[in-house]
Amino acid sequence: MTTNTKLLRAIGPALALAGAVTLIAQPASAGECPADKMKPNARQMVDYKPVGVTDVTLGSINLEKQPANIKDRELRFRKLTIEPGGIVPWHSHDDRPALIYVQQGEIVEYASNCIDPIVHKAGDLRPEVFGTSHWWKNLGKEAVILYVGDVRKDPHDHNM
C-alpha cells in the first residue's frame, strides 16, 4: 500500500464529513411564492408606517470611485431588527436591488406579485430585484434580524 493510499484511508472519512457539514451549513433559499400563486398586481400598495424597526447602516461604498465606476450608486450594508409586531413598510426594488439574509427569527413578506404571504426563516437569503414591491411583518414572539446589502442611487432614499 502506498503512502498516499494510507493517507487517503486515514483522512478520507474526515474529509467526507467536513464536506457534508459544509453543504448542510449553506444558507437555504428563502421562501418563495409558489408558481401557481404568482400574479401581477396580486397585492396593492399599503400605507403602513415603520413599526418596531431599527435600521442601522454598517457600511457603504461609493461605487463611482471603484473600478466598476457605477455613477451615482452606493453599495450599502445594513442590519434591520424587527421587533414582534414590527412592520417594514411598503417599498419597491425597481431601482434598488438588494439581498436580504434572515439571521434570526421568522418574518412574513407581502409581495405585490404573490397572492399568498411568503414566510422567511432564519438562514434564508431573499433576492429583491426589479419588479419587487412589498412589505414585511414580524408575526412571531422574537425579534427578527435581517442583514441587507443593497445598491441605492439616491442617498436620501431611506426605504427599508
PDB file of C-alpha atoms in Angstrom:
ATOM      1  CA  MET A   1       0.000   0.000   0.000  1.00  0.00           C
ATOM      2  CA  THR A   2       1.423   3.406  -0.971  1.00  0.00           C
ATOM      3  CA  THR A   3       1.802   6.291   1.438  1.00  0.00           C
ATOM      4  CA  ASN A   4      -0.844   8.264  -0.489  1.00  0.00           C
ATOM      5  CA  THR A   5      -3.352   5.394  -0.210  1.00  0.00           C
ATOM      6  CA  LYS A   6      -2.739   5.073   3.528  1.00  0.00           C
ATOM      7  CA  LEU A   7      -3.147   8.827   3.972  1.00  0.00           C
ATOM      8  CA  LEU A   8      -6.382   8.870   1.964  1.00  0.00           C
ATOM      9  CA  ARG A   9      -7.802   5.970   4.003  1.00  0.00           C
ATOM     10  CA  ALA A  10      -6.844   7.740   7.213  1.00  0.00           C
ATOM     11  CA  ILE A  11      -8.275  11.171   6.401  1.00  0.00           C
ATOM     12  CA  GLY A  12     -10.909  10.242   3.793  1.00  0.00           C
ATOM     13  CA  PRO A  13     -13.792   9.856   6.280  1.00  0.00           C
ATOM     14  CA  ALA A  14     -12.886  13.157   7.931  1.00  0.00           C
ATOM     15  CA  LEU A  15     -12.868  14.922   4.548  1.00  0.00           C
ATOM     16  CA  ALA A  16     -16.254  13.409   3.674  1.00  0.00           C
ATOM     17  CA  LEU A  17     -17.708  14.550   6.989  1.00  0.00           C
ATOM     18  CA  ALA A  18     -16.267  18.044   6.538  1.00  0.00           C
ATOM     19  CA  GLY A  19     -17.802  18.221   3.059  1.00  0.00           C
ATOM     20  CA  ALA A  20     -21.203  17.114   4.344  1.00  0.00           C
ATOM     21  CA  VAL A  21     -21.113  19.663   7.163  1.00  0.00           C
ATOM     22  CA  THR A  22     -20.174  22.396   4.675  1.00  0.00           C
ATOM     23  CA  LEU A  23     -23.148  21.519   2.459  1.00  0.00           C
ATOM     24  CA  ILE A  24     -25.546  21.434   5.394  1.00  0.00           C
ATOM     25  CA  ALA A  25     -24.267  24.800   6.685  1.00  0.00           C
ATOM     26  CA  GLN A  26     -25.020  26.616   3.409  1.00  0.00           C
ATOM     27  CA  PRO A  27     -27.900  29.091   3.616  1.00  0.00           C
ATOM     28  CA  ALA A  28     -31.171  27.801   2.235  1.00  0.00           C
ATOM     29  CA  SER A  29     -33.114  29.639  -0.418  1.00  0.00           C
ATOM     30  CA  ALA A  30     -35.733  31.922   1.025  1.00  0.00           C
ATOM     31  CA  GLY A  31     -39.380  31.056   0.946  1.00  0.00           C
ATOM     32  CA  GLU A  32     -40.725  31.798  -2.478  1.00  0.00           C
ATOM     33  CA  CYS A  33     -44.094  32.406  -3.983  1.00  0.00           C
ATOM     34  CA  PRO A  34     -45.408  29.137  -5.454  1.00  0.00           C
ATOM     35  CA  ALA A  35     -45.674  29.369  -9.256  1.00  0.00           C
ATOM     36  CA  ASP A  36     -49.439  28.880  -9.144  1.00  0.00           C
ATOM     37  CA  LYS A  37     -49.784  31.818  -6.715  1.00  0.00           C
ATOM     38  CA  MET A  38     -47.810  34.326  -8.802  1.00  0.00           C
ATOM     39  CA  LYS A  39     -49.941  37.069 -10.317  1.00  0.00           C
ATOM     40  CA  PRO A  40     -49.117  40.632 -11.400  1.00  0.00           C
ATOM     41  CA  ASN A  41     -50.628  43.196  -9.043  1.00  0.00           C
ATOM     42  CA  ALA A  42     -51.880  40.472  -6.707  1.00  0.00           C
ATOM     43  CA  ARG A  43     -51.443  42.822  -3.781  1.00  0.00           C
ATOM     44  CA  GLN A  44     -51.933  46.577  -3.761  1.00  0.00           C
ATOM     45  CA  MET A  45     -49.678  49.064  -2.021  1.00  0.00           C
ATOM     46  CA  VAL A  46     -50.475  49.706   1.645  1.00  0.00           C
ATOM     47  CA  ASP A  47     -49.563  52.845   3.564  1.00  0.00           C
ATOM     48  CA  TYR A  48     -48.159  51.381   6.775  1.00  0.00           C
ATOM     49  CA  LYS A  49     -45.506  53.332   8.627  1.00  0.00           C
ATOM     50  CA  PRO A  50     -42.424  51.604  10.051  1.00  0.00           C
ATOM     51  CA  VAL A  51     -43.215  49.998  13.404  1.00  0.00           C
ATOM     52  CA  GLY A  52     -40.674  48.452  15.768  1.00  0.00           C
ATOM     53  CA  VAL A  53     -37.848  48.551  13.215  1.00  0.00           C
ATOM     54  CA  THR A  54     -34.263  49.590  13.844  1.00  0.00           C
ATOM     55  CA  ASP A  55     -32.267  50.178  10.642  1.00  0.00           C
ATOM     56  CA  VAL A  56     -28.503  50.622  11.109  1.00  0.00           C
ATOM     57  CA  THR A  57     -26.115  51.183   8.205  1.00  0.00           C
ATOM     58  CA  LEU A  58     -22.988  49.167   8.971  1.00  0.00           C
ATOM     59  CA  GLY A  59     -21.007  50.408   5.983  1.00  0.00           C
ATOM     60  CA  SER A  60     -21.208  51.742   2.443  1.00  0.00           C
ATOM     61  CA  ILE A  61     -19.053  52.163  -0.657  1.00  0.00           C
ATOM     62  CA  ASN A  62     -19.344  54.872  -3.330  1.00  0.00           C
ATOM     63  CA  LEU A  63     -19.401  52.686  -6.458  1.00  0.00           C
ATOM     64  CA  GLU A  64     -18.416  55.572  -8.743  1.00  0.00           C
ATOM     65  CA  LYS A  65     -14.981  55.613  -7.066  1.00  0.00           C
ATOM     66  CA  GLN A  66     -14.447  51.883  -7.657  1.00  0.00           C
ATOM     67  CA  PRO A  67     -13.209  50.150 -10.844  1.00  0.00           C
ATOM     68  CA  ALA A  68     -16.827  49.278 -11.680  1.00  0.00           C
ATOM     69  CA  ASN A  69     -17.402  53.071 -11.920  1.00  0.00           C
ATOM     70  CA  ILE A  70     -21.163  52.916 -11.431  1.00  0.00           C
ATOM     71  CA  LYS A  71     -22.181  56.567 -11.403  1.00  0.00           C
ATOM     72  CA  ASP A  72     -24.441  57.797  -8.604  1.00  0.00           C
ATOM     73  CA  ARG A  73     -24.658  54.397  -6.902  1.00  0.00           C
ATOM     74  CA  GLU A  74     -23.749  53.254  -3.416  1.00  0.00           C
ATOM     75  CA  LEU A  75     -23.304  49.713  -2.121  1.00  0.00           C
ATOM     76  CA  ARG A  76     -24.743  49.676   1.357  1.00  0.00           C
ATOM     77  CA  PHE A  77     -24.760  47.011   4.094  1.00  0.00           C
ATOM     78  CA  ARG A  78     -27.308  47.260   6.913  1.00  0.00           C
ATOM     79  CA  LYS A  79     -28.752  45.465   9.902  1.00  0.00           C
ATOM     80  CA  LEU A  80     -32.502  45.610  10.450  1.00  0.00           C
ATOM     81  CA  THR A  81     -34.039  44.467  13.716  1.00  0.00           C
ATOM     82  CA  ILE A  82     -37.802  43.995  13.600  1.00  0.00           C
ATOM     83  CA  GLU A  83     -39.499  43.557  16.969  1.00  0.00           C
ATOM     84  CA  PRO A  84     -42.575  41.313  17.396  1.00  0.00           C
ATOM     85  CA  GLY A  85     -45.469  43.034  15.618  1.00  0.00           C
ATOM     86  CA  GLY A  86     -42.975  45.207  13.729  1.00  0.00           C
ATOM     87  CA  ILE A  87     -43.566  46.339  10.159  1.00  0.00           C
ATOM     88  CA  VAL A  88     -41.165  47.142   7.328  1.00  0.00           C
ATOM     89  CA  PRO A  89     -43.386  49.418   5.195  1.00  0.00           C
ATOM     90  CA  TRP A  90     -44.238  49.030   1.524  1.00  0.00           C
ATOM     91  CA  HIS A  91     -41.318  49.749  -0.802  1.00  0.00           C
ATOM     92  CA  SER A  92     -40.091  48.923  -4.305  1.00  0.00           C
ATOM     93  CA  HIS A  93     -36.823  47.460  -5.544  1.00  0.00           C
ATOM     94  CA  ASP A  94     -37.276  48.621  -9.136  1.00  0.00           C
ATOM     95  CA  ASP A  95     -34.231  50.894  -8.751  1.00  0.00           C
ATOM     96  CA  ARG A  96     -32.591  49.365  -5.662  1.00  0.00           C
ATOM     97  CA  PRO A  97     -31.604  45.691  -5.938  1.00  0.00           C
ATOM     98  CA  ALA A  98     -30.918  44.001  -2.613  1.00  0.00           C
ATOM     99  CA  LEU A  99     -30.060  40.720  -0.930  1.00  0.00           C
ATOM    100  CA  ILE A 100     -31.690  40.039   2.439  1.00  0.00           C
ATOM    101  CA  TYR A 101     -30.279  37.430   4.816  1.00  0.00           C
ATOM    102  CA  VAL A 102     -32.524  36.343   7.683  1.00  0.00           C
ATOM    103  CA  GLN A 103     -30.137  35.847  10.590  1.00  0.00           C
ATOM    104  CA  GLN A 104     -32.713  35.303  13.330  1.00  0.00           C
ATOM    105  CA  GLY A 105     -36.443  34.678  13.594  1.00  0.00           C
ATOM    106  CA  GLU A 106     -39.239  34.332  11.089  1.00  0.00           C
ATOM    107  CA  ILE A 107     -40.896  37.108   9.099  1.00  0.00           C
ATOM    108  CA  VAL A 108     -43.749  37.322   6.589  1.00  0.00           C
ATOM    109  CA  GLU A 109     -43.463  39.133   3.261  1.00  0.00           C
ATOM    110  CA  TYR A 110     -46.499  40.514   1.447  1.00  0.00           C
ATOM    111  CA  ALA A 111     -45.346  40.841  -2.183  1.00  0.00           C
ATOM    112  CA  SER A 112     -47.155  42.664  -4.968  1.00  0.00           C
ATOM    113  CA  ASN A 113     -46.813  39.672  -7.293  1.00  0.00           C
ATOM    114  CA  CYS A 114     -47.921  36.855  -4.950  1.00  0.00           C
ATOM    115  CA  ILE A 115     -51.456  36.043  -3.828  1.00  0.00           C
ATOM    116  CA  ASP A 116     -50.241  34.385  -0.592  1.00  0.00           C
ATOM    117  CA  PRO A 117     -47.894  35.762   2.087  1.00  0.00           C
ATOM    118  CA  ILE A 118     -44.332  34.382   1.914  1.00  0.00           C
ATOM    119  CA  VAL A 119     -42.649  33.147   5.096  1.00  0.00           C
ATOM    120  CA  HIS A 120     -38.891  33.693   5.516  1.00  0.00           C
ATOM    121  CA  LYS A 121     -36.962  31.868   8.235  1.00  0.00           C
ATOM    122  CA  ALA A 122     -33.501  32.111   9.766  1.00  0.00           C
ATOM    123  CA  GLY A 123     -30.917  31.075   7.182  1.00  0.00           C
ATOM    124  CA  ASP A 124     -32.966  32.245   4.184  1.00  0.00           C
ATOM    125  CA  LEU A 125     -31.477  34.547   1.548  1.00  0.00           C
ATOM    126  CA  ARG A 126     -34.003  36.658  -0.385  1.00  0.00           C
ATOM    127  CA  PRO A 127     -33.096  38.455  -3.620  1.00  0.00           C
ATOM    128  CA  GLU A 128     -35.037  41.658  -4.189  1.00  0.00           C
ATOM    129  CA  VAL A 129     -34.893  42.922  -7.762  1.00  0.00           C
ATOM    130  CA  PHE A 130     -36.749  44.908 -10.411  1.00  0.00           C
ATOM    131  CA  GLY A 131     -40.452  44.083 -10.177  1.00  0.00           C
ATOM    132  CA  THR A 132     -40.355  43.505  -6.411  1.00  0.00           C
ATOM    133  CA  SER A 133     -42.670  45.695  -4.338  1.00  0.00           C
ATOM    134  CA  HIS A 134     -43.644  44.515  -0.872  1.00  0.00           C
ATOM    135  CA  TRP A 135     -43.920  44.993   2.875  1.00  0.00           C
ATOM    136  CA  TRP A 136     -42.905  42.711   5.755  1.00  0.00           C
ATOM    137  CA  LYS A 137     -44.326  41.949   9.207  1.00  0.00           C
ATOM    138  CA  ASN A 138     -42.936  40.076  12.200  1.00  0.00           C
ATOM    139  CA  LEU A 139     -45.807  37.899  13.423  1.00  0.00           C
ATOM    140  CA  GLY A 140     -43.597  35.970  15.846  1.00  0.00           C
ATOM    141  CA  LYS A 141     -42.679  36.363  19.506  1.00  0.00           C
ATOM    142  CA  GLU A 142     -38.971  37.108  18.983  1.00  0.00           C
ATOM    143  CA  ALA A 143     -37.092  39.884  17.229  1.00  0.00           C
ATOM    144  CA  VAL A 144     -36.144  39.225  13.618  1.00  0.00           C
ATOM    145  CA  ILE A 145     -32.662  40.233  12.478  1.00  0.00           C
ATOM    146  CA  LEU A 146     -32.039  40.864   8.788  1.00  0.00           C
ATOM    147  CA  TYR A 147     -28.753  41.738   7.114  1.00  0.00           C
ATOM    148  CA  VAL A 148     -29.281  43.719   3.927  1.00  0.00           C
ATOM    149  CA  GLY A 149     -26.907  44.504   1.088  1.00  0.00           C
ATOM    150  CA  ASP A 150     -28.372  46.903  -1.451  1.00  0.00           C
ATOM    151  CA  VAL A 151     -27.324  49.226  -4.257  1.00  0.00           C
ATOM    152  CA  ARG A 152     -29.035  52.568  -3.924  1.00  0.00           C
ATOM    153  CA  LYS A 153     -28.996  55.575  -6.194  1.00  0.00           C
ATOM    154  CA  ASP A 154     -30.493  58.300  -4.042  1.00  0.00           C
ATOM    155  CA  PRO A 155     -28.594  58.842  -0.770  1.00  0.00           C
ATOM    156  CA  HIS A 156     -31.795  60.380   0.619  1.00  0.00           C
ATOM    157  CA  ASP A 157     -33.758  57.195  -0.131  1.00  0.00           C
ATOM    158  CA  HIS A 158     -34.436  55.817   3.334  1.00  0.00           C
ATOM    159  CA  ASN A 159     -36.636  52.933   2.187  1.00  0.00           C
ATOM    160  CA  MET A 160     -36.025  49.780   4.132  1.00  0.00           C
TER     161      MET A 160
END
